[in-house]
mmCIF file with all atom_site columns, C-alpha atoms in Angstrom:
data_model
loop_
_atom_site.group_PDB
_atom_site.id
_atom_site.type_symbol
_atom_site.label_atom_id
_atom_site.label_alt_id
_atom_site.label_comp_id
_atom_site.label_asym_id
_atom_site.label_entity_id
_atom_site.label_seq_id
_atom_site.pdbx_PDB_ins_code
_atom_site.Cartn_x
_atom_site.Cartn_y
_atom_site.Cartn_z
_atom_site.occupancy
_atom_site.B_iso_or_equiv
_atom_site.pdbx_formal_charge
_atom_site.auth_seq_id
_atom_site.auth_comp_id
_atom_site.auth_asym_id
_atom_site.auth_atom_id
_atom_site.pdbx_PDB_model_num
ATOM 1   C CA . GLN A 1 1   ? 13.826 6.422  -4.563  1.00 0.00 ? 839 GLN A CA 1
ATOM 2   C CA . VAL A 1 2   ? 16.115 9.367  -4.204  1.00 0.00 ? 840 VAL A CA 1
ATOM 3   C CA . GLN A 1 3   ? 15.938 11.587 -1.136  1.00 0.00 ? 841 GLN A CA 1
ATOM 4   C CA . LEU A 1 4   ? 16.053 15.339 -1.681  1.00 0.00 ? 842 LEU A CA 1
ATOM 5   C CA . LEU A 1 5   ? 16.897 18.110 0.751   1.00 0.00 ? 843 LEU A CA 1
ATOM 6   C CA . GLU A 1 6   ? 16.537 21.756 -0.151  1.00 0.00 ? 844 GLU A CA 1
ATOM 7   C CA . SER A 1 7   ? 18.443 24.614 1.442   1.00 0.00 ? 845 SER A CA 1
ATOM 8   C CA . GLY A 1 8   ? 19.260 28.240 0.796   1.00 0.00 ? 846 GLY A CA 1
ATOM 9   C CA . GLY A 1 9   ? 15.906 29.886 1.296   1.00 0.00 ? 847 GLY A CA 1
ATOM 10  C CA . GLY A 1 10  ? 15.472 33.028 3.332   1.00 0.00 ? 848 GLY A CA 1
ATOM 11  C CA . LEU A 1 11  ? 14.352 36.639 3.425   1.00 0.00 ? 849 LEU A CA 1
ATOM 12  C CA . VAL A 1 12  ? 15.648 39.032 0.788   1.00 0.00 ? 850 VAL A CA 1
ATOM 13  C CA . HIS A 1 13  ? 14.720 42.493 -0.462  1.00 0.00 ? 851 HIS A CA 1
ATOM 14  C CA . THR A 1 14  ? 13.324 43.166 -3.904  1.00 0.00 ? 852 THR A CA 1
ATOM 15  C CA . GLY A 1 15  ? 16.121 42.964 -6.453  1.00 0.00 ? 853 GLY A CA 1
ATOM 16  C CA . GLY A 1 16  ? 18.200 40.662 -4.309  1.00 0.00 ? 854 GLY A CA 1
ATOM 17  C CA . SER A 1 17  ? 19.499 37.174 -5.027  1.00 0.00 ? 855 SER A CA 1
ATOM 18  C CA . LEU A 1 18  ? 19.385 33.741 -3.464  1.00 0.00 ? 856 LEU A CA 1
ATOM 19  C CA . ARG A 1 19  ? 20.787 30.394 -4.466  1.00 0.00 ? 857 ARG A CA 1
ATOM 20  C CA . LEU A 1 20  ? 18.795 27.322 -3.574  1.00 0.00 ? 858 LEU A CA 1
ATOM 21  C CA . SER A 1 21  ? 20.466 23.938 -3.341  1.00 0.00 ? 859 SER A CA 1
ATOM 22  C CA . CYS A 1 22  ? 18.961 20.468 -3.613  1.00 0.00 ? 860 CYS A CA 1
ATOM 23  C CA . ALA A 1 23  ? 21.110 17.700 -2.167  1.00 0.00 ? 861 ALA A CA 1
ATOM 24  C CA . ALA A 1 24  ? 20.256 14.206 -3.376  1.00 0.00 ? 862 ALA A CA 1
ATOM 25  C CA . SER A 1 25  ? 21.012 10.887 -1.734  1.00 0.00 ? 863 SER A CA 1
ATOM 26  C CA . GLY A 1 26  ? 20.050 7.265  -2.029  1.00 0.00 ? 864 GLY A CA 1
ATOM 27  C CA . ARG A 1 27  ? 20.290 6.741  -5.774  1.00 0.00 ? 865 ARG A CA 1
ATOM 28  C CA . THR A 1 28  ? 22.495 7.784  -8.673  1.00 0.00 ? 866 THR A CA 1
ATOM 29  C CA . PHE A 1 29  ? 21.586 11.417 -9.063  1.00 0.00 ? 867 PHE A CA 1
ATOM 30  C CA . SER A 1 30  ? 22.801 11.540 -12.651 1.00 0.00 ? 868 SER A CA 1
ATOM 31  C CA . ASN A 1 31  ? 19.957 9.210  -13.650 1.00 0.00 ? 869 ASN A CA 1
ATOM 32  C CA . TYR A 1 32  ? 17.392 11.809 -12.643 1.00 0.00 ? 870 TYR A CA 1
ATOM 33  C CA . ALA A 1 33  ? 15.888 14.860 -14.249 1.00 0.00 ? 871 ALA A CA 1
ATOM 34  C CA . MET A 1 34  ? 15.375 17.597 -11.692 1.00 0.00 ? 872 MET A CA 1
ATOM 35  C CA . GLY A 1 35  ? 12.808 20.307 -11.328 1.00 0.00 ? 873 GLY A CA 1
ATOM 36  C CA . TRP A 1 36  ? 12.083 23.241 -9.057  1.00 0.00 ? 874 TRP A CA 1
ATOM 37  C CA . PHE A 1 37  ? 8.506  24.085 -8.195  1.00 0.00 ? 875 PHE A CA 1
ATOM 38  C CA . ARG A 1 38  ? 7.027  26.688 -5.911  1.00 0.00 ? 876 ARG A CA 1
ATOM 39  C CA . GLN A 1 39  ? 3.817  27.215 -4.029  1.00 0.00 ? 877 GLN A CA 1
ATOM 40  C CA . ALA A 1 40  ? 2.680  30.552 -2.681  1.00 0.00 ? 878 ALA A CA 1
ATOM 41  C CA . PRO A 1 41  ? 0.047  30.804 0.074   1.00 0.00 ? 879 PRO A CA 1
ATOM 42  C CA . GLY A 1 42  ? -3.403 30.168 -1.349  1.00 0.00 ? 880 GLY A CA 1
ATOM 43  C CA . LYS A 1 43  ? -2.067 29.232 -4.768  1.00 0.00 ? 881 LYS A CA 1
ATOM 44  C CA . GLU A 1 44  ? -1.398 26.004 -6.608  1.00 0.00 ? 882 GLU A CA 1
ATOM 45  C CA . ARG A 1 45  ? 2.081  24.603 -6.963  1.00 0.00 ? 883 ARG A CA 1
ATOM 46  C CA . GLU A 1 46  ? 3.729  25.796 -10.158 1.00 0.00 ? 884 GLU A CA 1
ATOM 47  C CA . PHE A 1 47  ? 6.713  24.801 -12.245 1.00 0.00 ? 885 PHE A CA 1
ATOM 48  C CA . VAL A 1 48  ? 9.708  27.120 -11.996 1.00 0.00 ? 886 VAL A CA 1
ATOM 49  C CA . ALA A 1 49  ? 12.588 25.424 -13.793 1.00 0.00 ? 887 ALA A CA 1
ATOM 50  C CA . GLY A 1 50  ? 13.802 21.997 -14.846 1.00 0.00 ? 888 GLY A CA 1
ATOM 51  C CA . ILE A 1 51  ? 16.971 20.345 -16.066 1.00 0.00 ? 889 ILE A CA 1
ATOM 52  C CA . ASN A 1 52  ? 17.653 16.993 -17.659 1.00 0.00 ? 890 ASN A CA 1
ATOM 53  C CA . TRP A 1 53  ? 20.012 14.384 -16.236 1.00 0.00 ? 891 TRP A CA 1
ATOM 54  C CA . SER A 1 54  ? 23.119 15.719 -17.955 1.00 0.00 ? 892 SER A CA 1
ATOM 55  C CA . GLY A 1 55  ? 22.367 19.422 -17.682 1.00 0.00 ? 893 GLY A CA 1
ATOM 56  C CA . SER A 1 56  ? 22.204 19.838 -21.442 1.00 0.00 ? 894 SER A CA 1
ATOM 57  C CA . ILE A 1 57  ? 18.492 20.723 -21.532 1.00 0.00 ? 895 ILE A CA 1
ATOM 58  C CA . THR A 1 58  ? 16.776 23.296 -19.333 1.00 0.00 ? 896 THR A CA 1
ATOM 59  C CA . SER A 1 59  ? 13.290 24.723 -19.179 1.00 0.00 ? 897 SER A CA 1
ATOM 60  C CA . TYR A 1 60  ? 11.903 27.760 -17.369 1.00 0.00 ? 898 TYR A CA 1
ATOM 61  C CA . ALA A 1 61  ? 8.554  29.246 -16.542 1.00 0.00 ? 899 ALA A CA 1
ATOM 62  C CA . ASP A 1 62  ? 7.995  32.499 -18.403 1.00 0.00 ? 900 ASP A CA 1
ATOM 63  C CA . SER A 1 63  ? 7.777  34.353 -15.107 1.00 0.00 ? 901 SER A CA 1
ATOM 64  C CA . VAL A 1 64  ? 11.393 33.550 -14.200 1.00 0.00 ? 902 VAL A CA 1
ATOM 65  C CA . LYS A 1 65  ? 13.141 33.492 -17.574 1.00 0.00 ? 903 LYS A CA 1
ATOM 66  C CA . GLY A 1 66  ? 16.174 35.724 -17.595 1.00 0.00 ? 904 GLY A CA 1
ATOM 67  C CA . ARG A 1 67  ? 16.232 35.945 -13.794 1.00 0.00 ? 905 ARG A CA 1
ATOM 68  C CA . PHE A 1 68  ? 16.607 32.345 -12.588 1.00 0.00 ? 906 PHE A CA 1
ATOM 69  C CA . THR A 1 69  ? 19.171 29.771 -13.635 1.00 0.00 ? 907 THR A CA 1
ATOM 70  C CA . ILE A 1 70  ? 18.947 26.063 -12.925 1.00 0.00 ? 908 ILE A CA 1
ATOM 71  C CA . SER A 1 71  ? 22.077 23.949 -12.860 1.00 0.00 ? 909 SER A CA 1
ATOM 72  C CA . ARG A 1 72  ? 23.413 20.721 -11.429 1.00 0.00 ? 910 ARG A CA 1
ATOM 73  C CA . ASP A 1 73  ? 26.661 19.126 -10.337 1.00 0.00 ? 911 ASP A CA 1
ATOM 74  C CA . ASN A 1 74  ? 26.259 15.369 -10.659 1.00 0.00 ? 912 ASN A CA 1
ATOM 75  C CA . ALA A 1 75  ? 29.625 14.763 -9.025  1.00 0.00 ? 913 ALA A CA 1
ATOM 76  C CA . LYS A 1 76  ? 28.275 16.475 -5.909  1.00 0.00 ? 914 LYS A CA 1
ATOM 77  C CA . ASN A 1 77  ? 24.766 15.003 -6.223  1.00 0.00 ? 915 ASN A CA 1
ATOM 78  C CA . THR A 1 78  ? 23.406 18.513 -5.989  1.00 0.00 ? 916 THR A CA 1
ATOM 79  C CA . GLY A 1 79  ? 21.154 20.730 -8.015  1.00 0.00 ? 917 GLY A CA 1
ATOM 80  C CA . TYR A 1 80  ? 20.890 24.501 -7.817  1.00 0.00 ? 918 TYR A CA 1
ATOM 81  C CA . LEU A 1 81  ? 18.520 27.328 -8.564  1.00 0.00 ? 919 LEU A CA 1
ATOM 82  C CA . GLN A 1 82  ? 20.175 30.729 -8.795  1.00 0.00 ? 920 GLN A CA 1
ATOM 83  C CA . MET A 1 83  ? 17.549 33.416 -8.350  1.00 0.00 ? 921 MET A CA 1
ATOM 84  C CA . ASN A 1 84  ? 18.396 36.992 -9.273  1.00 0.00 ? 922 ASN A CA 1
ATOM 85  C CA . SER A 1 85  ? 16.339 40.175 -9.471  1.00 0.00 ? 923 SER A CA 1
ATOM 86  C CA . LEU A 1 86  ? 13.861 38.736 -7.028  1.00 0.00 ? 924 LEU A CA 1
ATOM 87  C CA . LYS A 1 87  ? 10.379 40.191 -6.830  1.00 0.00 ? 925 LYS A CA 1
ATOM 88  C CA . PRO A 1 88  ? 7.738  40.022 -4.089  1.00 0.00 ? 926 PRO A CA 1
ATOM 89  C CA . GLU A 1 89  ? 5.714  37.707 -6.341  1.00 0.00 ? 927 GLU A CA 1
ATOM 90  C CA . ASP A 1 90  ? 8.541  35.166 -6.111  1.00 0.00 ? 928 ASP A CA 1
ATOM 91  C CA . THR A 1 91  ? 7.659  34.664 -2.444  1.00 0.00 ? 929 THR A CA 1
ATOM 92  C CA . ALA A 1 92  ? 6.759  30.994 -1.973  1.00 0.00 ? 930 ALA A CA 1
ATOM 93  C CA . ASP A 1 93  ? 7.870  27.654 -0.658  1.00 0.00 ? 931 ASP A CA 1
ATOM 94  C CA . TYR A 1 94  ? 10.282 26.179 -3.174  1.00 0.00 ? 932 TYR A CA 1
ATOM 95  C CA . TYR A 1 95  ? 10.455 22.438 -3.761  1.00 0.00 ? 933 TYR A CA 1
ATOM 96  C CA . CYS A 1 96  ? 13.016 20.304 -5.492  1.00 0.00 ? 934 CYS A CA 1
ATOM 97  C CA . ALA A 1 97  ? 11.750 17.279 -7.423  1.00 0.00 ? 935 ALA A CA 1
ATOM 98  C CA . ALA A 1 98  ? 13.414 14.447 -9.307  1.00 0.00 ? 936 ALA A CA 1
ATOM 99  C CA . LYS A 1 99  ? 12.337 11.915 -11.880 1.00 0.00 ? 937 LYS A CA 1
ATOM 100 C CA . ASN A 1 100 ? 14.280 8.854  -12.958 1.00 0.00 ? 938 ASN A CA 1
ATOM 101 C CA . ALA A 1 101 ? 14.501 9.928  -16.582 1.00 0.00 ? 939 ALA A CA 1
ATOM 102 C CA . ARG A 1 102 ? 17.834 9.283  -18.202 1.00 0.00 ? 940 ARG A CA 1
ATOM 103 C CA . ALA A 1 103 ? 16.081 8.215  -21.404 1.00 0.00 ? 941 ALA A CA 1
ATOM 104 C CA . LEU A 1 104 ? 14.014 11.384 -21.706 1.00 0.00 ? 942 LEU A CA 1
ATOM 105 C CA . VAL A 1 105 ? 14.943 13.979 -24.309 1.00 0.00 ? 943 VAL A CA 1
ATOM 106 C CA . TYR A 1 106 ? 12.849 16.678 -22.692 1.00 0.00 ? 944 TYR A CA 1
ATOM 107 C CA . VAL A 1 107 ? 12.464 18.218 -19.253 1.00 0.00 ? 945 VAL A CA 1
ATOM 108 C CA . PRO A 1 108 ? 9.263  17.326 -17.395 1.00 0.00 ? 946 PRO A CA 1
ATOM 109 C CA . VAL A 1 109 ? 7.316  20.445 -16.412 1.00 0.00 ? 947 VAL A CA 1
ATOM 110 C CA . LYS A 1 110 ? 4.254  18.931 -14.736 1.00 0.00 ? 948 LYS A CA 1
ATOM 111 C CA . ASP A 1 111 ? 4.418  18.109 -11.050 1.00 0.00 ? 949 ASP A CA 1
ATOM 112 C CA . HIS A 1 112 ? 2.707  14.742 -11.543 1.00 0.00 ? 950 HIS A CA 1
ATOM 113 C CA . GLU A 1 113 ? 5.625  13.669 -13.729 1.00 0.00 ? 951 GLU A CA 1
ATOM 114 C CA . TYR A 1 114 ? 7.967  13.765 -10.769 1.00 0.00 ? 952 TYR A CA 1
ATOM 115 C CA . ASP A 1 115 ? 7.974  11.034 -8.153  1.00 0.00 ? 953 ASP A CA 1
ATOM 116 C CA . ASN A 1 116 ? 10.571 12.260 -5.663  1.00 0.00 ? 954 ASN A CA 1
ATOM 117 C CA . TRP A 1 117 ? 10.116 15.462 -3.684  1.00 0.00 ? 955 TRP A CA 1
ATOM 118 C CA . GLY A 1 118 ? 11.936 17.406 -1.032  1.00 0.00 ? 956 GLY A CA 1
ATOM 119 C CA . ARG A 1 119 ? 10.251 19.115 1.901   1.00 0.00 ? 957 ARG A CA 1
ATOM 120 C CA . GLY A 1 120 ? 10.778 22.613 0.585   1.00 0.00 ? 958 GLY A CA 1
ATOM 121 C CA . THR A 1 121 ? 12.536 25.797 1.574   1.00 0.00 ? 959 THR A CA 1
ATOM 122 C CA . GLN A 1 122 ? 10.847 29.128 2.135   1.00 0.00 ? 960 GLN A CA 1
ATOM 123 C CA . VAL A 1 123 ? 11.709 32.203 0.093   1.00 0.00 ? 961 VAL A CA 1
ATOM 124 C CA . THR A 1 124 ? 10.358 35.590 1.113   1.00 0.00 ? 962 THR A CA 1
ATOM 125 C CA . VAL A 1 125 ? 10.968 38.707 -0.943  1.00 0.00 ? 963 VAL A CA 1
ATOM 126 C CA . SER A 1 126 ? 10.109 41.957 0.782   1.00 0.00 ? 964 SER A CA 1
ATOM 127 C CA . SER A 1 127 ? 9.107  45.053 -1.129  1.00 0.00 ? 965 SER A CA 1
#
């Protein structure tokens, strides 16, 4: 198991930016694919972005393409989600997830594919 801790959430105005971080501990982070998911009040959790173990493959939800960028620094055991041009509909709790997946040649996009989760960080975008 790898432990995950998100940070960087907060309150921002429409059009603003935030960078979320996901610090990993307990296992070799570079063996894990990483994903960001979000859940807004009254809605189901949804995939936001994912990245493979090396950072060579990324995947994004259509709703965030061109605005969000996922990245990772395996030397620092940390993943990131840079969020630009934020909209009120981006308001949600954001969760970092990891899957031991060094052999995968794709990025998992379903939440049930991930077996390690952080506790989340809240993002609020005011209009």
